[in-house]
Structure formats: structure tokens, C-alpha cells
Short mmCIF file of C-alpha atoms and ligand atoms in Angstrom, two decimals:
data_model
loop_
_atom_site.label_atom_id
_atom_site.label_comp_id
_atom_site.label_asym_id
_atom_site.label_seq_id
_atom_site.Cartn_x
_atom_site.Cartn_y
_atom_site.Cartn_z
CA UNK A 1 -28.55 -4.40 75.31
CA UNK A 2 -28.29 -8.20 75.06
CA UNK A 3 -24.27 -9.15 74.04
CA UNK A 4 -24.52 -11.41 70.71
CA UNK A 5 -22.64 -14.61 70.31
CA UNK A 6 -22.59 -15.50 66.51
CA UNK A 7 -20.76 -18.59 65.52
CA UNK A 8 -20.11 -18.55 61.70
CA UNK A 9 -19.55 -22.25 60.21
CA UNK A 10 -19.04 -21.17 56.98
CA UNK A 11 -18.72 -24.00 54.49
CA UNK A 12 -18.36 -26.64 57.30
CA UNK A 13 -19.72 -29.38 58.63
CA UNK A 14 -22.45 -31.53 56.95
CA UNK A 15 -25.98 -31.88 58.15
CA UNK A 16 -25.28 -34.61 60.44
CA UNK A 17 -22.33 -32.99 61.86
CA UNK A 18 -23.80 -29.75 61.65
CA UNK A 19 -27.06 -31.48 63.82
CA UNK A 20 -24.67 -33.41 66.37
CA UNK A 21 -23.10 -30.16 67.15
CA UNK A 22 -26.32 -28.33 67.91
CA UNK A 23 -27.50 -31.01 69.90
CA UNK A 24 -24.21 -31.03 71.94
CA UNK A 25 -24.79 -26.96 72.74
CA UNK A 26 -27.90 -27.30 73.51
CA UNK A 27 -27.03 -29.73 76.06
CA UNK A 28 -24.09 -27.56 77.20
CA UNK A 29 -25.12 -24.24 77.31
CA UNK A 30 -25.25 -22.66 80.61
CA UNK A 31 -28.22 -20.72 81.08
CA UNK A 32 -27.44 -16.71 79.44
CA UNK A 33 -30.40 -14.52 79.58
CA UNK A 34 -28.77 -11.09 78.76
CA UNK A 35 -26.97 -13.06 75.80
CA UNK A 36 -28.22 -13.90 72.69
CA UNK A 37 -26.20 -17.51 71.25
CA UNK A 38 -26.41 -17.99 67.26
CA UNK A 39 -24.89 -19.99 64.72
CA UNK A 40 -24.55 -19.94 61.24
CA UNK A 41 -24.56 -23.19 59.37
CA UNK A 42 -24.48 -24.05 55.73
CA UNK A 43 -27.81 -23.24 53.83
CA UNK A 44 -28.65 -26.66 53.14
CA UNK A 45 -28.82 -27.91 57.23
CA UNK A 46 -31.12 -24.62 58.32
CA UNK A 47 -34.46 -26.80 57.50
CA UNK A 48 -33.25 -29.73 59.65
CA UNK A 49 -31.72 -27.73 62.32
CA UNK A 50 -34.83 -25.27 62.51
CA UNK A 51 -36.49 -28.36 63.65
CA UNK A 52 -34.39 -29.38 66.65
CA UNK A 53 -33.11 -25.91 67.43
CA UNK A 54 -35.02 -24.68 70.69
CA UNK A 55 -35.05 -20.52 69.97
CA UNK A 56 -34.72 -20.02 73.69
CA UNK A 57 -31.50 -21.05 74.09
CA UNK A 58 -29.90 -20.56 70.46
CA UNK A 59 -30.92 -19.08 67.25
CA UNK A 60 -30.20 -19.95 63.53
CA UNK A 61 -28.48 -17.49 60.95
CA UNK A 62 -28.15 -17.87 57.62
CA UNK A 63 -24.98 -17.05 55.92
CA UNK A 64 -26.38 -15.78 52.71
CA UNK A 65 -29.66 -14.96 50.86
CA UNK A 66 -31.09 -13.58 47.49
CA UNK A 67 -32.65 -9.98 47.29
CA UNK A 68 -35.58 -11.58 45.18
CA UNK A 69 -38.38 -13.41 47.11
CA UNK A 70 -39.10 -15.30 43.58
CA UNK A 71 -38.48 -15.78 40.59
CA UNK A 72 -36.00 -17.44 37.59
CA UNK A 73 -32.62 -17.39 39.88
CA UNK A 74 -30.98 -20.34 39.48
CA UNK A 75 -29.05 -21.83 42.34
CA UNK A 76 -30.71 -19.10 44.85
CA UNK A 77 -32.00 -19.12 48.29
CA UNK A 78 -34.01 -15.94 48.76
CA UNK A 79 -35.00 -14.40 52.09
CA UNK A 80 -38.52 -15.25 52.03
CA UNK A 81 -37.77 -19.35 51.57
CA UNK A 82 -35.96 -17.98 55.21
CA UNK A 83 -38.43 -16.78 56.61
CA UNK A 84 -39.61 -18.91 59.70
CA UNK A 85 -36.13 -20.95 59.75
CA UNK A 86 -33.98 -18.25 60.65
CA UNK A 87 -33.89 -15.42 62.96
CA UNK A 88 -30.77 -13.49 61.62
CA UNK A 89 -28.90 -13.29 58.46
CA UNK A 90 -25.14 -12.80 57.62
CA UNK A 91 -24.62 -10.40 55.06
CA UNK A 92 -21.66 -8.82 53.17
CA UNK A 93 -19.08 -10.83 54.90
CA UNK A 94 -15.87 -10.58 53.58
CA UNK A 95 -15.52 -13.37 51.67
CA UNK A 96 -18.84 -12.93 49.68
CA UNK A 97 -17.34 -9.18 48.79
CA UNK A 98 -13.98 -10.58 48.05
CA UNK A 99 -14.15 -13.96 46.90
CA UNK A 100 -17.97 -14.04 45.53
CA UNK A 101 -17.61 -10.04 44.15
CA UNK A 102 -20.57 -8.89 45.80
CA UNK A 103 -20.77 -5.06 45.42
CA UNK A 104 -22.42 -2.98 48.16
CA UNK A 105 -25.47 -2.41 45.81
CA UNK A 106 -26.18 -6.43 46.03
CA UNK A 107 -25.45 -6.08 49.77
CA UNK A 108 -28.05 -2.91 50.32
CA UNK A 109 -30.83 -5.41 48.28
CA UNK A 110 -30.01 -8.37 50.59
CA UNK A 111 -30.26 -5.97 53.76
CA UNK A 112 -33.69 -4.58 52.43
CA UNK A 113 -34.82 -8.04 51.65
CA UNK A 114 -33.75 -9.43 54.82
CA UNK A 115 -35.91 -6.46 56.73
CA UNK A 116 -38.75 -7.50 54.30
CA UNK A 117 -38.98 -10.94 55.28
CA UNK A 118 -38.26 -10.15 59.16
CA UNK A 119 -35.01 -11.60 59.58
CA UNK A 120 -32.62 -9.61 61.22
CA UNK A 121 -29.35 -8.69 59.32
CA UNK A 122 -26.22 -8.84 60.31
CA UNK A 123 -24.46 -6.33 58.36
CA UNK A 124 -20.52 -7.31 57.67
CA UNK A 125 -18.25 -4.29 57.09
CA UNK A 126 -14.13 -4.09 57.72
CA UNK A 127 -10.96 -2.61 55.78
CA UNK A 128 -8.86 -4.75 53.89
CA UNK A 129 -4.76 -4.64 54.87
CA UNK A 130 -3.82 -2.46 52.63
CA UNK A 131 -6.55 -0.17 52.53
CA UNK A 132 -5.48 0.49 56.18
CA UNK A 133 -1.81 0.59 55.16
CA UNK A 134 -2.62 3.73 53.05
CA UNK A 135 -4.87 5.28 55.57
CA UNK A 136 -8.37 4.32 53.83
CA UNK A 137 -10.31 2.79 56.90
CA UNK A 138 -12.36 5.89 57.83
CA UNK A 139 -13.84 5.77 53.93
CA UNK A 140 -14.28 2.26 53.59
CA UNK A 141 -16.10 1.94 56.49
CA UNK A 142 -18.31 4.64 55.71
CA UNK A 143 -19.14 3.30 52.10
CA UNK A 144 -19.71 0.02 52.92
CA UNK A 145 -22.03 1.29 56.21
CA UNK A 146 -24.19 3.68 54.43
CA UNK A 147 -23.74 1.22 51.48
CA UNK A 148 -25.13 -1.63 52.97
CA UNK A 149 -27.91 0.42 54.59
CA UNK A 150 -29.22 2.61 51.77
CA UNK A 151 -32.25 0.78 51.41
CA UNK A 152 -32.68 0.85 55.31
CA UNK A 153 -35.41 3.14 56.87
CA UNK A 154 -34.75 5.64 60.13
CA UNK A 155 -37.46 3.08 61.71
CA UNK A 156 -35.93 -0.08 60.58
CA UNK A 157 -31.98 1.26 61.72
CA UNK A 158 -32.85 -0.80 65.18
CA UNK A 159 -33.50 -3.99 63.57
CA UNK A 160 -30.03 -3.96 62.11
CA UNK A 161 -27.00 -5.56 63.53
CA UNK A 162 -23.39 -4.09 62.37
CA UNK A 163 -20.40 -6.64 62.32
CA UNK A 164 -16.99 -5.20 62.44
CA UNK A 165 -14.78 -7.48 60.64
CA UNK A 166 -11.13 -5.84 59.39
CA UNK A 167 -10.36 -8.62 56.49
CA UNK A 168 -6.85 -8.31 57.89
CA UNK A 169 -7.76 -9.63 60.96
CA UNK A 170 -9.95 -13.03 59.76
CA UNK A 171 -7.86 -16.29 60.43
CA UNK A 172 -8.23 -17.49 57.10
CA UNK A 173 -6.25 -13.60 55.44
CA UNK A 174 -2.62 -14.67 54.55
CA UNK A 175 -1.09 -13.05 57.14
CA UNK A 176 -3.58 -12.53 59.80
CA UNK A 177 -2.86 -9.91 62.42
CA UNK A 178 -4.69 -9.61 65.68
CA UNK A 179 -6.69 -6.41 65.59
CA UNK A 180 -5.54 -4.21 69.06
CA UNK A 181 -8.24 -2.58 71.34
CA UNK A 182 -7.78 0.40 70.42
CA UNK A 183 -7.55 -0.06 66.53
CA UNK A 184 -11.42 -1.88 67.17
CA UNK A 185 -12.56 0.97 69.63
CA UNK A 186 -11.72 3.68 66.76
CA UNK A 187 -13.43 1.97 64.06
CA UNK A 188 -16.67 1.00 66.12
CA UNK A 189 -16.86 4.33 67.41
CA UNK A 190 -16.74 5.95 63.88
CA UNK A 191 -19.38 3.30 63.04
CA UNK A 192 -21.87 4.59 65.74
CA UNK A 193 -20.38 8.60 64.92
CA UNK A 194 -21.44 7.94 61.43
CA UNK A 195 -24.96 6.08 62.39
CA UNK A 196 -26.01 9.12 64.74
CA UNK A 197 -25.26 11.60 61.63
CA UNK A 198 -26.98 9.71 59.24
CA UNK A 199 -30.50 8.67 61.42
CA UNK A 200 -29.99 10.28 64.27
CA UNK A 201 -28.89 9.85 68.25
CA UNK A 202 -32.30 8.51 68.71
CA UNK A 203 -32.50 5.52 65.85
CA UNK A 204 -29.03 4.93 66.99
CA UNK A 205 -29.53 3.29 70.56
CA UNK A 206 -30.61 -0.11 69.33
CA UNK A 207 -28.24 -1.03 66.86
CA UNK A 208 -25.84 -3.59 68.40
CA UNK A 209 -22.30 -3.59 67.02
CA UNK A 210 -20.22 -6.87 66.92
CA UNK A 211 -16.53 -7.51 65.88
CA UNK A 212 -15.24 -10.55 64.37
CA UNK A 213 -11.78 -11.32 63.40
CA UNK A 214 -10.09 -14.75 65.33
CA UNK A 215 -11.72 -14.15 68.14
CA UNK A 216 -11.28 -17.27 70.57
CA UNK A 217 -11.52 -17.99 74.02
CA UNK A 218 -8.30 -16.47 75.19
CA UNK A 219 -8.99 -13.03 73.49
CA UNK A 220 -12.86 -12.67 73.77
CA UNK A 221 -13.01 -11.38 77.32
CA UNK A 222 -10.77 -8.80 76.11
CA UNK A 223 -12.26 -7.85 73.19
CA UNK A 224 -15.71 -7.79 74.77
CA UNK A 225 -14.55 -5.01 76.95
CA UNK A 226 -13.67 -2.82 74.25
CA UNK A 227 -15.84 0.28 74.26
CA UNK A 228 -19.19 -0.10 72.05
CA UNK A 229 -18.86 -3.82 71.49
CA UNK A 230 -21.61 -5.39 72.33
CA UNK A 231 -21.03 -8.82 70.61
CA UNK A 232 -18.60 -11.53 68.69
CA UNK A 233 -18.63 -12.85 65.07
CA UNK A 234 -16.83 -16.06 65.19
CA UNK A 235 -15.69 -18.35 62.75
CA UNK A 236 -12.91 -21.06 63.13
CA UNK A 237 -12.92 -21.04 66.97
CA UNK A 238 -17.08 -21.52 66.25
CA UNK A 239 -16.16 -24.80 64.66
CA UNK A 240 -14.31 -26.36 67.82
CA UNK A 241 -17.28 -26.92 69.89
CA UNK A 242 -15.35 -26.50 73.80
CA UNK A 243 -13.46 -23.24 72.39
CA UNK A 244 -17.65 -21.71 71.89
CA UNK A 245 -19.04 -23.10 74.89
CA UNK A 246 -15.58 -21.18 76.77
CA UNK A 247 -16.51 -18.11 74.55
CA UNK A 248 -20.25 -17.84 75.68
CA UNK A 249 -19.42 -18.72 79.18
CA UNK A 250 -16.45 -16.22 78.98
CA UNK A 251 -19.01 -13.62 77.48
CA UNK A 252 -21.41 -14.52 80.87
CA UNK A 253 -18.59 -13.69 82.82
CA UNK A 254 -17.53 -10.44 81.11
CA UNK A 255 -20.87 -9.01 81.11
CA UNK A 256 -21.84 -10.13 84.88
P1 PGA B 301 -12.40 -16.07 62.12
O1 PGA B 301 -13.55 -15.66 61.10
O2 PGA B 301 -12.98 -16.03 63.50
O3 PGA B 301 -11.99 -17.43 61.70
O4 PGA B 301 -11.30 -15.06 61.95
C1 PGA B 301 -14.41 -14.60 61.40
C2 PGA B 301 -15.33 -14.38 60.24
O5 PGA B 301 -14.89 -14.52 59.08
O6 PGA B 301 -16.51 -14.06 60.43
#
């Protein structure tokens, strides 16, 4: 399985900056065939940057879409205007639960339309500090998993991507923590544990699972090697362009 590198800009960077920083990676980026490089930028720079991205060497995410293709939804971007300009799509990340109030029903329509529209989702899950204070991971996890798939055939499972993201652990939570190892190995093993009983050992071999949660270039080697990771979801270290080159080429090393 390919290890994913997913840089998440969040609401940075204008288009030109956004388009000076692509063209910069491009330019940098050592060669990675077992890895697959993506970023995330802001809705409104994915048309520009579509056209001076070259998909061999990186590919675009969006951070967000609509479940309808069409229709009177004012202020939406749906999946299917996507289509074409984006490989992958964020969805469910913590801040859209938490700070937007998306609910696991909008999240299971934005997975299906993703699917729909062939653009690979990136599915968001992770416990909030307290929830993991009172011994609530294992069920949180769970809900939001088979939450965020429920509109996701056995046959479509492998064109799913699951991000592991403990709120706790973001750089922008109040009092952001490090997650350990072993606290990431436990969750991403449940994750797969509760995959195989749900589809199926089969459907379950394709389905890459990433974790995200200030991961930078001093910590990603490490938490590459952490049983059943097979990618990063990146956001402030993303921004700094150095501290993602050092992640992919870090990643390169890890994997070699
Ligand atoms: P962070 O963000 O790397 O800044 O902690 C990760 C994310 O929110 O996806």
C-alpha cells in the first residue's frame, strides 16, 4: 500500500500564495513512487491549482463538499462541481463537526456523494479530550466510523481513506497533547477490528488509515512506524513549506 502525505491548509493562504507554494513543491519534491503527496487548499484556489498541478507528482483535495450535485444551496460547492479538479476529499474533520455542527448523517451524505462523483474520501474520525477522559474512545470511534460510512457499499469500502485525528491532539485544541504510539496503535487497530466485522477481512485490505494530529518533521518518522499507519494528515506543519518537503522526504526514508 502506497503511504499518503496529506497537507491540510485549511483556511490559509490565498490563491497566489496558495499557487507559489505548489509551484515551489513541485520543484522540490524528490521523486516518491510508493507515496502518494496531497494538499488541501481553500475551495476557491482548486480551479487554478488543478491547472498547474501535475497529478504525477501531487494531487489536490478538497476540504469540504455538498451531498447535493445541484440544486437551490446557497453558498455550496457540491461534489460533482469537484469532479475532475480533485482527486480526494476531506470529510468530517474536526472542525466541520465541532465548529460547523456537522452531524455524522451530513458526513455519511458527503462520503456517498464523494464515491458518486469519484473522488476519493478521506474520512476524519477522533475522540474529543474529554470523551477519552471518561473512557468513551472505543464508542466514538465506532459511531463516527460506521457513521460516516453508512451509505458506503462492501465494494466501495476500498475506495475509502480513514483519518485518525483525536481532537485532543490537533495544534489548534487549547491544550494540545501529543498523542503516544501506543494510544494511536489502539485506536487504529480498533478502526481496522471494527472494518473487518462490519465488511469483512476481504473489503478490508485496501482501506488505508492515516493519523493526523501535529504531526511535523521531528515526530513523523515515528509516528509512521506505528502499526497500521499507513499515512499523515497534516495541517500547520503543511503550511511551512521546508517542514513538508522534510515530512515527505522523512516518509521516503521511513518506508525505504
Ligand atoms: P495539525 O492539524 O497538524 O495542525 O494538528 C491536523 C488537522 O487538523 O488535520
Amino acid at each position: 500500500m502506497k503511504t499518503y502525505i496529506v497537507g491540510n491548509w485549511k483556511l490559509n493562504f490565498t490563491v497566489g500564495e496558495a499557487s507559489i507554494y505548489l509551484h515551489k513543491l513541485l520543484k522540490a519534491l524528490p521523486s516518491h513512487r510508493e507515496m502518494e503527496v496531497v494538499v488541501a487548499p481553500s475551495t476557491l484556489a482548486l480551479q487554478p491549482l488543478s491547472l498547474q498541478v501535475d497529478r504525477h507528482i501531487i494531487k489536490l483535495s478538497a476540504q469540504n463538499g455538498f451531498y447535493r450535485d445541484y440544486g437551490a444551496y446557497t453558498g455550496e460547492v457540491s461534489f460533482s462541481q469537484l469532479r475532475g479538479l480533485v482527486d480526494y476529499a476531506i470529510i468530517g474533520h474536526s472542525e466541520r463537526r465541532y465548529v460547523l455542527h456537522e452531524t455524522d448523517k451530513d458526513i455519511a451524505k458527503k462520503v456517498a456523494a464523494s464515491l458518486r462523483n469519484r473522488i476519493t474520501p478521506i474520512l476524519c474520525i477522533g475522540e474529543i479530550e474529554s470523551e477519552r477522559a471518561f473512557g468513551e474512545t472505543k464508542d466514538v470511534i465506532r459511531d463516527q466510523l460506521l457513521g460516516g460510512l453508512s451509505e458506503v457499499s462492501d465494494d466501495d469500502l476500498s475506495k475509502v481513506i480513514i483519518a485518525y485525528e483525536p481532537v485532543w491532539a490537533i495544534s489548534s485544541a487549547k491544550s494540545s497533547k501529543l498523542a503516544s504510539p501506543d494510544e494511536i496503535a489502539e485506536v487504529v487497530a480498533l478502526i481496522r477490528e471494527t472494518l473487518k466485522d462490519t465488511y469483512g477481512a476481504k473489503a478490508l485490505e485496501g482501506v488505508p488509515v492515516l493519523f493526523g494530529g501535529s504531526v511535523n518533521s521531528s515526530n513523523a518518522g515515528g509516528y509512521l512506524t506505528v502499526p497500521g499507519v499507513n499515512g499523515l494528515l497534516i495541517g500547520s506543519a503543511s503550511l511551512i513549506l521546508s517542514e513538508f518537503i522534510d515530512i515527505i522526504e522523512t516518509a521516503k526514508r521511513v518506508r525505504a
